[in-house]
mmCIF file of C-alpha atoms and ligand atoms in Angstrom:
data_model
loop_
_atom_site.group_PDB
_atom_site.id
_atom_site.type_symbol
_atom_site.label_atom_id
_atom_site.label_comp_id
_atom_site.label_asym_id
_atom_site.label_seq_id
_atom_site.Cartn_x
_atom_site.Cartn_y
_atom_site.Cartn_z
ATOM 1 C CA MET A 1 77.111 61.444 57.417
ATOM 2 C CA ARG A 2 74.254 59.106 58.238
ATOM 3 C CA LYS A 3 71.835 58.619 55.381
ATOM 4 C CA GLN A 4 68.136 59.264 55.644
ATOM 5 C CA TYR A 5 65.628 56.609 54.628
ATOM 6 C CA PRO A 6 63.746 55.845 52.501
ATOM 7 C CA CYS A 7 66.040 57.070 49.779
ATOM 8 C CA VAL A 8 66.811 56.620 46.120
ATOM 9 C CA GLU A 9 70.466 56.270 45.253
ATOM 10 C CA VAL A 10 71.231 57.258 41.703
ATOM 11 C CA ASP A 11 74.481 56.077 40.171
ATOM 12 C CA LEU A 12 75.282 58.920 37.797
ATOM 13 C CA SER A 13 78.081 57.087 36.037
ATOM 14 C CA LYS A 14 75.606 54.338 35.062
ATOM 15 C CA ILE A 15 73.242 56.985 33.699
ATOM 16 C CA THR A 16 76.050 58.541 31.671
ATOM 17 C CA TYR A 17 77.050 55.108 30.443
ATOM 18 C CA ASN A 18 73.505 54.175 29.335
ATOM 19 C CA ALA A 19 73.065 57.596 27.766
ATOM 20 C CA LYS A 20 76.232 57.152 25.709
ATOM 21 C CA GLN A 21 75.154 53.729 24.499
ATOM 22 C CA ILE A 22 71.783 54.995 23.340
ATOM 23 C CA LEU A 23 73.199 58.145 21.818
ATOM 24 C CA SER A 24 75.764 56.251 19.744
ATOM 25 C CA MET A 25 73.310 53.506 18.746
ATOM 26 C CA CYS A 26 70.925 56.158 17.411
ATOM 27 C CA LYS A 27 73.610 58.347 15.884
ATOM 28 C CA ASN A 28 74.639 55.401 13.716
ATOM 29 C CA LYS A 29 71.173 55.532 12.195
ATOM 30 C CA GLY A 30 71.163 59.310 11.794
ATOM 31 C CA ILE A 31 68.851 59.840 14.742
ATOM 32 C CA ASP A 32 69.122 62.646 17.305
ATOM 33 C CA VAL A 33 67.981 61.771 20.800
ATOM 34 C CA VAL A 34 66.125 64.107 23.115
ATOM 35 C CA GLY A 35 66.857 63.054 26.712
ATOM 36 C CA VAL A 36 63.581 62.907 28.602
ATOM 37 C CA THR A 37 63.833 64.132 32.189
ATOM 38 C CA LYS A 38 60.286 63.914 33.547
ATOM 39 C CA VAL A 39 60.629 60.545 35.295
ATOM 40 C CA PHE A 40 63.364 61.970 37.525
ATOM 41 C CA CYS A 41 61.693 65.374 37.973
ATOM 42 C CA ALA A 42 64.465 67.065 35.977
ATOM 43 C CA GLU A 43 66.923 66.689 38.850
ATOM 44 C CA ILE A 44 69.955 68.717 37.818
ATOM 45 C CA PRO A 45 72.680 66.151 38.706
ATOM 46 C CA ILE A 46 70.989 63.599 36.434
ATOM 47 C CA ILE A 47 70.622 66.113 33.616
ATOM 48 C CA ASN A 48 74.328 66.834 33.960
ATOM 49 C CA ALA A 49 75.015 63.103 33.618
ATOM 50 C CA LEU A 50 73.132 63.203 30.297
ATOM 51 C CA LEU A 51 75.065 66.233 29.099
ATOM 52 C CA GLN A 52 78.313 64.537 30.055
ATOM 53 C CA ALA A 53 77.320 61.665 27.759
ATOM 54 C CA GLY A 54 76.973 64.126 24.894
ATOM 55 C CA PHE A 55 73.284 64.990 24.982
ATOM 56 C CA THR A 56 72.547 68.499 23.690
ATOM 57 C CA HIS A 57 68.769 68.324 23.784
ATOM 58 C CA VAL A 58 66.465 67.485 26.698
ATOM 59 C CA GLY A 59 62.697 67.296 27.012
ATOM 60 C CA ASP A 60 60.221 67.411 29.855
ATOM 61 C CA SER A 61 56.464 67.307 30.051
ATOM 62 C CA ARG A 62 56.217 70.101 32.594
ATOM 63 C CA VAL A 63 57.075 73.748 32.110
ATOM 64 C CA GLN A 64 58.092 73.975 35.809
ATOM 65 C CA ASN A 65 60.814 71.421 35.113
ATOM 66 C CA LEU A 66 62.057 73.329 32.067
ATOM 67 C CA LYS A 67 62.170 76.457 34.187
ATOM 68 C CA LYS A 68 64.275 74.591 36.747
ATOM 69 C CA MET A 69 66.862 73.934 34.041
ATOM 70 C CA GLU A 70 66.839 77.476 32.698
ATOM 71 C CA GLN A 71 70.544 77.943 33.468
ATOM 72 C CA ILE A 72 71.561 74.708 31.764
ATOM 73 C CA ASN A 73 73.062 75.212 28.372
ATOM 74 C CA CYS A 74 71.156 72.871 26.040
ATOM 75 C CA LYS A 75 68.058 72.808 23.841
ATOM 76 C CA LYS A 76 64.794 72.250 25.687
ATOM 77 C CA MET A 77 61.633 70.602 24.422
ATOM 78 C CA LEU A 78 58.220 70.730 26.063
ATOM 79 C CA LEU A 79 56.765 67.241 25.659
ATOM 80 C CA ARG A 80 53.214 67.544 26.903
ATOM 81 C CA ILE A 81 50.815 69.390 24.641
ATOM 82 C CA SER A 82 51.091 73.044 25.698
ATOM 83 C CA MET A 83 48.462 74.468 28.006
ATOM 84 C CA GLU A 84 46.888 77.652 26.709
ATOM 85 C CA SER A 85 47.191 79.115 30.185
ATOM 86 C CA GLU A 86 50.952 78.564 30.193
ATOM 87 C CA ALA A 87 51.677 79.885 26.707
ATOM 88 C CA GLU A 88 53.928 82.676 27.977
ATOM 89 C CA GLN A 89 56.123 80.281 29.945
ATOM 90 C CA VAL A 90 56.206 77.824 27.045
ATOM 91 C CA ILE A 91 57.753 80.547 24.885
ATOM 92 C CA LYS A 92 60.110 81.592 27.631
ATOM 93 C CA TYR A 93 61.427 78.213 28.788
ATOM 94 C CA SER A 94 61.272 75.930 25.761
ATOM 95 C CA ASP A 95 63.042 76.064 22.407
ATOM 96 C CA VAL A 96 60.509 73.762 20.822
ATOM 97 C CA SER A 97 57.132 72.437 21.970
ATOM 98 C CA LEU A 98 54.904 69.582 20.862
ATOM 99 C CA ASN A 99 51.422 70.725 19.859
ATOM 100 C CA SER A 100 48.164 69.451 18.436
ATOM 101 C CA GLU A 101 45.608 72.264 18.882
ATOM 102 C CA LEU A 102 45.412 75.176 16.455
ATOM 103 C CA LYS A 103 43.769 77.355 19.083
ATOM 104 C CA THR A 104 46.743 76.965 21.413
ATOM 105 C CA ILE A 105 49.276 77.343 18.605
ATOM 106 C CA LYS A 106 47.666 80.691 17.722
ATOM 107 C CA ILE A 107 48.044 81.834 21.322
ATOM 108 C CA LEU A 108 51.684 80.706 21.303
ATOM 109 C CA SER A 109 52.186 82.794 18.174
ATOM 110 C CA GLN A 110 50.625 85.797 19.869
ATOM 111 C CA LYS A 111 52.779 85.396 22.990
ATOM 112 C CA ALA A 112 55.916 84.917 20.877
ATOM 113 C CA LYS A 113 55.076 88.105 19.003
ATOM 114 C CA GLU A 114 54.801 90.050 22.256
ATOM 115 C CA VAL A 115 58.399 89.180 23.092
ATOM 116 C CA ASN A 116 59.539 89.443 19.499
ATOM 117 C CA ARG A 117 60.441 85.796 19.099
ATOM 118 C CA THR A 118 59.672 82.924 16.799
ATOM 119 C CA HIS A 119 58.664 79.713 18.548
ATOM 120 C CA ASN A 120 59.404 76.302 17.062
ATOM 121 C CA ILE A 121 56.770 73.614 17.187
ATOM 122 C CA ILE A 122 56.461 69.978 16.230
ATOM 123 C CA LEU A 123 52.956 68.984 15.186
ATOM 124 C CA MET A 124 51.920 65.762 16.904
ATOM 125 C CA VAL A 125 50.101 63.236 14.734
ATOM 126 C CA ASP A 126 48.016 60.384 16.158
ATOM 127 C CA ILE A 127 49.002 57.229 14.289
ATOM 128 C CA GLY A 128 46.801 54.986 16.403
ATOM 129 C CA ASP A 129 47.661 55.090 20.112
ATOM 130 C CA LEU A 130 44.848 57.543 20.903
ATOM 131 C CA ARG A 131 46.853 59.731 23.205
ATOM 132 C CA GLU A 132 47.871 63.098 21.744
ATOM 133 C CA GLY A 133 47.947 64.212 18.147
ATOM 134 C CA VAL A 134 46.022 65.433 15.146
ATOM 135 C CA LEU A 135 44.272 62.704 13.148
ATOM 136 C CA ILE A 136 46.016 61.991 9.859
ATOM 137 C CA LYS A 137 43.091 63.280 7.800
ATOM 138 C CA ASP A 138 43.323 66.677 9.511
ATOM 139 C CA VAL A 139 47.090 67.222 9.211
ATOM 140 C CA LEU A 140 47.226 69.044 5.863
ATOM 141 C CA GLY A 141 44.497 71.474 6.905
ATOM 142 C CA ILE A 142 46.092 72.411 10.196
ATOM 143 C CA VAL A 143 49.560 72.723 8.634
ATOM 144 C CA LYS A 144 48.150 75.265 6.192
ATOM 145 C CA GLU A 145 46.772 77.321 9.078
ATOM 146 C CA ILE A 146 50.043 77.102 11.024
ATOM 147 C CA MET A 147 51.950 78.394 7.994
ATOM 148 C CA ASN A 148 49.962 81.613 8.272
ATOM 149 C CA LEU A 149 51.185 82.285 11.798
ATOM 150 C CA GLN A 150 54.012 84.827 11.790
ATOM 151 C CA HIS A 151 55.716 83.843 15.009
ATOM 152 C CA ILE A 152 55.454 80.078 14.806
ATOM 153 C CA LYS A 153 57.872 77.937 12.865
ATOM 154 C CA LEU A 154 56.697 74.407 12.149
ATOM 155 C CA VAL A 155 59.890 72.339 12.289
ATOM 156 C CA GLY A 156 58.539 68.833 12.128
ATOM 157 C CA LEU A 157 55.994 66.107 12.630
ATOM 158 C CA GLY A 158 55.991 63.862 15.658
ATOM 159 C CA THR A 159 54.155 60.978 17.174
ATOM 160 C CA ASN A 160 53.839 59.208 20.479
ATOM 161 C CA VAL A 161 52.738 55.605 20.843
ATOM 162 C CA THR A 162 52.758 52.805 23.445
ATOM 163 C CA CYS A 163 51.798 55.276 26.178
ATOM 164 C CA TYR A 164 48.036 54.949 26.311
ATOM 165 C CA GLY A 165 46.795 52.447 23.762
ATOM 166 C CA GLY A 166 49.869 50.236 23.883
ATOM 167 C CA VAL A 167 50.250 50.519 20.093
ATOM 168 C CA ILE A 168 53.712 49.372 19.044
ATOM 169 C CA PRO A 169 55.646 51.547 16.605
ATOM 170 C CA ASP A 170 56.595 49.799 13.389
ATOM 171 C CA ARG A 171 57.557 50.615 9.819
ATOM 172 C CA ASP A 172 53.923 50.803 8.739
ATOM 173 C CA ASN A 173 52.719 53.340 11.250
ATOM 174 C CA LEU A 174 55.918 55.428 11.248
ATOM 175 C CA MET A 175 55.870 55.613 7.441
ATOM 176 C CA LYS A 176 52.578 57.473 7.801
ATOM 177 C CA LEU A 177 54.561 60.399 9.201
ATOM 178 C CA VAL A 178 57.125 60.148 6.432
ATOM 179 C CA ASN A 179 54.400 60.178 3.782
ATOM 180 C CA LEU A 180 52.696 63.140 5.405
ATOM 181 C CA ARG A 181 55.931 65.070 5.251
ATOM 182 C CA SER A 182 56.199 64.357 1.521
ATOM 183 C CA GLU A 183 52.627 65.491 0.971
ATOM 184 C CA ILE A 184 53.317 68.710 2.863
ATOM 185 C CA LYS A 185 56.388 69.332 0.765
ATOM 186 C CA ASN A 186 54.574 68.703 -2.505
ATOM 187 C CA LEU A 187 51.488 70.672 -1.617
ATOM 188 C CA TYR A 188 52.916 73.629 0.310
ATOM 189 C CA LYS A 189 56.616 73.639 -0.660
ATOM 190 C CA LEU A 190 57.344 73.385 3.053
ATOM 191 C CA ASP A 191 60.333 71.304 4.103
ATOM 192 C CA LEU A 192 60.011 69.886 7.601
ATOM 193 C CA PRO A 193 63.448 68.932 8.923
ATOM 194 C CA ILE A 194 62.358 66.800 11.899
ATOM 195 C CA ILE A 195 60.422 63.576 12.119
ATOM 196 C CA SER A 196 60.168 62.717 15.789
ATOM 197 C CA GLY A 197 59.370 59.014 15.789
ATOM 198 C CA GLY A 198 58.384 58.317 19.364
ATOM 199 C CA ASN A 199 59.842 57.322 22.719
ATOM 200 C CA SER A 200 61.722 54.360 24.193
ATOM 201 C CA SER A 201 59.266 52.004 22.512
ATOM 202 C CA SER A 202 60.850 52.913 19.144
ATOM 203 C CA LEU A 203 64.323 51.814 20.266
ATOM 204 C CA TYR A 204 63.741 48.205 19.279
ATOM 205 C CA LEU A 205 63.407 49.393 15.665
ATOM 206 C CA VAL A 206 66.812 51.037 15.983
ATOM 207 C CA MET A 207 68.233 47.855 17.507
ATOM 208 C CA ASN A 208 66.883 45.559 14.783
ATOM 209 C CA GLY A 209 67.685 48.020 12.002
ATOM 210 C CA SER A 210 64.149 48.439 10.698
ATOM 211 C CA ILE A 211 63.508 52.065 11.668
ATOM 212 C CA PRO A 212 62.598 54.087 8.551
ATOM 213 C CA LYS A 213 65.641 56.142 7.541
ATOM 214 C CA GLU A 214 63.594 59.348 7.505
ATOM 215 C CA ILE A 215 62.995 59.165 11.266
ATOM 216 C CA ASN A 216 65.657 61.491 12.629
ATOM 217 C CA GLN A 217 64.607 62.125 16.211
ATOM 218 C CA LEU A 218 63.509 60.023 19.197
ATOM 219 C CA ARG A 219 62.579 61.226 22.666
ATOM 220 C CA VAL A 220 63.978 58.764 25.181
ATOM 221 C CA GLY A 221 63.481 58.563 28.940
ATOM 222 C CA GLU A 222 63.085 54.997 30.180
ATOM 223 C CA GLY A 223 65.708 53.621 27.799
ATOM 224 C CA ILE A 224 68.357 55.757 29.461
ATOM 225 C CA ILE A 225 67.103 55.372 32.998
ATOM 226 C CA LEU A 226 66.413 51.633 33.044
ATOM 227 C CA GLY A 227 68.242 50.363 29.955
ATOM 228 C CA ARG A 228 65.105 48.931 28.340
ATOM 229 C CA GLU A 229 63.139 49.430 25.152
ATOM 230 C CA THR A 230 59.476 49.588 26.035
ATOM 231 C CA SER A 231 57.661 47.866 23.164
ATOM 232 C CA PHE A 232 58.568 44.437 24.491
ATOM 233 C CA GLY A 233 60.458 45.356 27.659
ATOM 234 C CA GLY A 234 63.682 43.938 26.281
ATOM 235 C CA PRO A 235 67.077 45.020 27.610
ATOM 236 C CA ILE A 236 69.214 47.397 25.544
ATOM 237 C CA PRO A 237 72.603 45.727 25.077
ATOM 238 C CA ASN A 238 75.334 46.951 27.432
ATOM 239 C CA CYS A 239 73.017 49.121 29.513
ATOM 240 C CA TYR A 240 72.525 49.101 33.269
ATOM 241 C CA ASP A 241 69.078 48.449 34.759
ATOM 242 C CA ASP A 242 70.110 49.375 38.283
ATOM 243 C CA ALA A 243 71.131 53.027 38.080
ATOM 244 C CA PHE A 244 68.271 53.800 40.494
ATOM 245 C CA ILE A 245 68.114 51.846 43.761
ATOM 246 C CA LEU A 246 65.497 52.358 46.448
ATOM 247 C CA LYS A 247 66.627 51.770 50.016
ATOM 248 C CA GLY A 248 64.343 51.446 53.012
ATOM 249 C CA GLU A 249 64.823 50.788 56.713
ATOM 250 C CA ILE A 250 63.315 47.891 58.655
ATOM 251 C CA VAL A 251 61.223 49.087 61.615
ATOM 252 C CA GLU A 252 59.706 45.781 62.703
ATOM 253 C CA ILE A 253 60.580 42.106 62.302
ATOM 254 C CA LYS A 254 58.388 39.370 63.761
ATOM 255 C CA ASP A 255 57.374 35.805 63.057
ATOM 256 C CA LYS A 256 53.682 35.954 62.243
ATOM 257 C CA PRO A 257 51.075 33.901 60.366
ATOM 258 C CA THR A 258 50.420 34.661 56.691
ATOM 259 C CA VAL A 259 46.642 34.840 57.079
ATOM 260 C CA PRO A 260 45.074 37.585 59.220
ATOM 261 C CA THR A 261 42.820 36.709 62.139
ATOM 262 C CA GLY A 262 39.253 38.047 62.112
ATOM 263 C CA LYS A 263 36.622 38.896 59.523
ATOM 264 C CA ILE A 264 38.156 40.291 56.311
ATOM 265 C CA GLY A 265 36.692 43.586 55.061
ATOM 266 C CA MET A 266 38.313 46.222 52.845
ATOM 267 C CA ASP A 267 41.994 47.189 53.008
ATOM 268 C CA ALA A 268 43.120 50.853 53.202
ATOM 269 C CA PHE A 269 42.647 51.233 49.445
ATOM 270 C CA GLY A 270 39.133 49.791 49.229
ATOM 271 C CA ASN A 271 40.147 46.364 47.922
ATOM 272 C CA LYS A 272 39.229 43.065 49.476
ATOM 273 C CA PRO A 273 42.521 41.305 50.149
ATOM 274 C CA HIS A 274 43.208 37.610 49.579
ATOM 275 C CA PHE A 275 45.831 35.584 51.404
ATOM 276 C CA GLN A 276 47.715 32.419 50.682
ATOM 277 C CA ASP A 277 48.463 30.420 53.819
ATOM 278 C CA LYS A 278 52.210 29.792 53.982
ATOM 279 C CA GLY A 279 52.240 29.191 57.728
ATOM 280 C CA ILE A 280 54.383 31.240 60.068
ATOM 281 C CA ARG A 281 56.878 33.506 58.244
ATOM 282 C CA LYS A 282 59.429 36.095 59.306
ATOM 283 C CA ARG A 283 57.813 39.382 58.352
ATOM 284 C CA ALA A 284 59.672 42.675 58.096
ATOM 285 C CA ILE A 285 58.098 46.110 57.885
ATOM 286 C CA VAL A 286 60.077 48.647 55.868
ATOM 287 C CA ALA A 287 59.283 52.317 56.441
ATOM 288 C CA VAL A 288 58.128 53.226 52.948
ATOM 289 C CA GLY A 289 54.685 52.881 51.413
ATOM 290 C CA ARG A 290 52.307 53.517 48.619
ATOM 291 C CA GLN A 291 52.664 57.256 49.068
ATOM 292 C CA ASP A 292 56.256 56.906 47.861
ATOM 293 C CA ILE A 293 56.429 53.835 45.684
ATOM 294 C CA LYS A 294 54.519 51.545 43.360
ATOM 295 C CA VAL A 295 54.457 48.189 45.169
ATOM 296 C CA ASP A 296 54.386 45.953 42.091
ATOM 297 C CA GLY A 297 57.261 47.955 40.605
ATOM 298 C CA LEU A 298 59.699 47.092 43.394
ATOM 299 C CA PHE A 299 62.156 44.199 43.104
ATOM 300 C CA PRO A 300 64.284 43.247 46.134
ATOM 301 C CA LEU A 301 67.967 42.897 45.191
ATOM 302 C CA ASP A 302 67.990 39.851 47.464
ATOM 303 C CA LYS A 303 65.946 37.440 45.348
ATOM 304 C CA ASN A 304 65.042 35.435 48.471
ATOM 305 C CA ILE A 305 63.012 38.324 49.840
ATOM 306 C CA SER A 306 59.443 38.668 48.585
ATOM 307 C CA ILE A 307 56.820 41.360 48.995
ATOM 308 C CA PHE A 308 53.524 40.662 50.788
ATOM 309 C CA GLY A 309 52.093 44.097 50.055
ATOM 310 C CA ALA A 310 52.005 47.654 51.291
ATOM 311 C CA SER A 311 49.800 50.299 52.813
ATOM 312 C CA SER A 312 50.415 54.047 52.580
ATOM 313 C CA ASP A 313 53.505 54.008 54.781
ATOM 314 C CA HIS A 314 54.383 50.365 55.448
ATOM 315 C CA LEU A 315 55.942 47.847 53.104
ATOM 316 C CA LEU A 316 55.529 44.235 54.258
ATOM 317 C CA LEU A 317 58.217 41.753 53.300
ATOM 318 C CA ASP A 318 58.708 38.036 53.715
ATOM 319 C CA VAL A 319 62.331 37.813 54.847
ATOM 320 C CA THR A 320 62.241 34.227 56.144
ATOM 321 C CA ASP A 321 64.738 33.085 53.506
ATOM 322 C CA SER A 322 66.796 36.276 53.188
ATOM 323 C CA ALA A 323 70.414 35.795 52.138
ATOM 324 C CA SER A 324 71.659 37.184 55.434
ATOM 325 C CA PRO A 325 69.652 37.367 58.674
ATOM 326 C CA LEU A 326 67.956 40.741 59.002
ATOM 327 C CA LYS A 327 67.204 42.836 62.069
ATOM 328 C CA VAL A 328 65.455 46.078 62.930
ATOM 329 C CA GLY A 329 67.445 49.038 61.575
ATOM 330 C CA ASP A 330 68.817 47.086 58.597
ATOM 331 C CA ILE A 331 68.421 48.496 55.109
ATOM 332 C CA VAL A 332 66.688 46.609 52.291
ATOM 333 C CA GLU A 333 67.501 47.467 48.664
ATOM 334 C CA PHE A 334 65.267 47.311 45.597
ATOM 335 C CA LYS A 335 65.440 47.810 41.864
ATOM 336 C CA MET A 336 62.476 49.675 40.416
ATOM 337 C CA ASP A 337 60.373 49.788 37.279
ATOM 338 C CA TYR A 338 59.437 53.025 35.501
ATOM 339 C CA GLY A 339 56.329 53.719 37.565
ATOM 340 C CA CYS A 340 58.189 53.168 40.794
ATOM 341 C CA VAL A 341 61.093 55.450 39.784
ATOM 342 C CA LEU A 342 58.498 58.075 38.872
ATOM 343 C CA ALA A 343 56.713 57.746 42.227
ATOM 344 C CA SER A 344 59.850 57.677 44.379
ATOM 345 C CA MET A 345 61.545 60.561 42.574
ATOM 346 C CA THR A 346 58.337 62.591 42.938
ATOM 347 C CA SER A 347 57.771 61.792 46.618
ATOM 348 C CA ASN A 348 58.996 64.467 49.015
ATOM 349 C CA TYR A 349 59.399 61.790 51.660
ATOM 350 C CA VAL A 350 62.085 59.957 49.718
ATOM 351 C CA LYS A 351 65.588 61.400 50.005
ATOM 352 C CA LYS A 352 67.724 61.448 46.849
ATOM 353 C CA TYR A 353 71.443 60.703 46.837
ATOM 354 C CA TYR A 354 73.690 60.957 43.810
ATOM 355 C CA GLU A 355 76.612 58.589 43.697
ATOM 356 C CA LYS A 356 79.417 58.898 41.281
ATOM 357 C CA GLN A 357 81.473 55.768 40.898
ATOM 358 C CA PRO A 358 85.080 55.902 39.695
ATOM 359 C CA GLU A 359 85.592 56.669 36.043
ATOM 360 C CA TYR A 360 85.666 52.973 35.118
ATOM 361 C CA SER A 361 82.338 53.045 33.361
ATOM 362 C CA LEU A 362 82.881 56.362 31.620
ATOM 363 C CA VAL A 363 84.847 54.805 28.789
ATOM 364 C CA ASN A 364 83.949 55.765 25.248
ATOM 365 C CA CYS A 365 81.295 53.500 23.837
HETATM 366 C C1 LIG B 1 57.340 60.695 28.414
HETATM 367 C C2 LIG B 1 57.438 61.023 26.982
HETATM 368 C C3 LIG B 1 58.503 60.518 26.233
HETATM 369 C C4 LIG B 1 59.550 59.577 26.807
HETATM 370 O O1 LIG B 1 58.987 58.325 27.056
HETATM 371 P P1 LIG B 1 59.908 57.078 27.523
HETATM 372 O O2 LIG B 1 59.022 55.915 27.395
HETATM 373 O O3 LIG B 1 60.322 57.367 28.916
HETATM 374 O O4 LIG B 1 61.064 57.043 26.608
HETATM 375 C C5 LIG B 1 58.584 60.884 24.905
HETATM 376 N N1 LIG B 1 57.660 61.699 24.345
HETATM 377 C C6 LIG B 1 56.620 62.194 25.039
HETATM 378 C C7 LIG B 1 55.640 63.076 24.352
HETATM 379 C C8 LIG B 1 56.468 61.867 26.383
HETATM 380 O O5 LIG B 1 55.434 62.356 27.060
#
């Protein structure tokens, strides 16, 4: 069958392989890993690749995505702070949710009561990144209030860093969670089993052995998908960075100058473009654009191809030095960064194909 373009090809055996590496690396330190599915829109074949690696717990930021995986037999975590307006679905589709607002937690308790359930929550604490979470000074007060709610069970403390403020997790800031848990135990005789110490940016602490031993959960997306920790962007040993490949089709190839002719105004996105004169180059247009991808997150597999730029639907490449001569109808392949995987997996115009290579890479890690 002829493929449709643009498309993302996902190599599921590479996902399973990465997932196993990360799972075993964390298990050695007593850490459970929640597999984060939002970047690939909770596509079921990819979730299955995680489960095949041994994952028993997945998380997504959107209730719609958790609903999509209703039939999948594993624990589900809602990652984005619950919306009041979705409280009913949060109870229905998640086993545990991350929360930071007492008002919403009370509504969750009410909705859980209506269906005669107890809902587990992790209280998010802001240790400096200024995205979600209760400020440290307010934690004890809110915990006391949560303990009064009949249908809510507080199972842990969590934090998220490196997402907004770029704050890097380290022993110092993660120990704040550990100390809070001790205070809660001393003051309220409440034992919180889980300390959820962040996302892929915390993996470097696992790799260098300095993660506090009390941290027993991480929520990992990018690490599995792209084989990188995200504090410094370093590779995770023995992981693939090319499980997701974007492929696009060339619709025009012509030798043209590198500087436009005429007065330069705004481009389609309101920016004033600048051009470096490299003379006449062989330019290819690939039928994919900013509606589907993040241009600076695309990396041609052929290192001799470079990217001029893109508009909504057209990606402009310099293919003068390409490894093999290209023509109209040829397919160009790219690796992607996180933002580009997110955009392409979310775009309805990009077809998704799941490839399963032979079992060679499914060895035990
Ligand atoms: C997205 C997200 C994660 C996973 O982040 P990665 O950098 O992909 O590992 C973890 N926790 C929360 C709350 C998130 O929103």
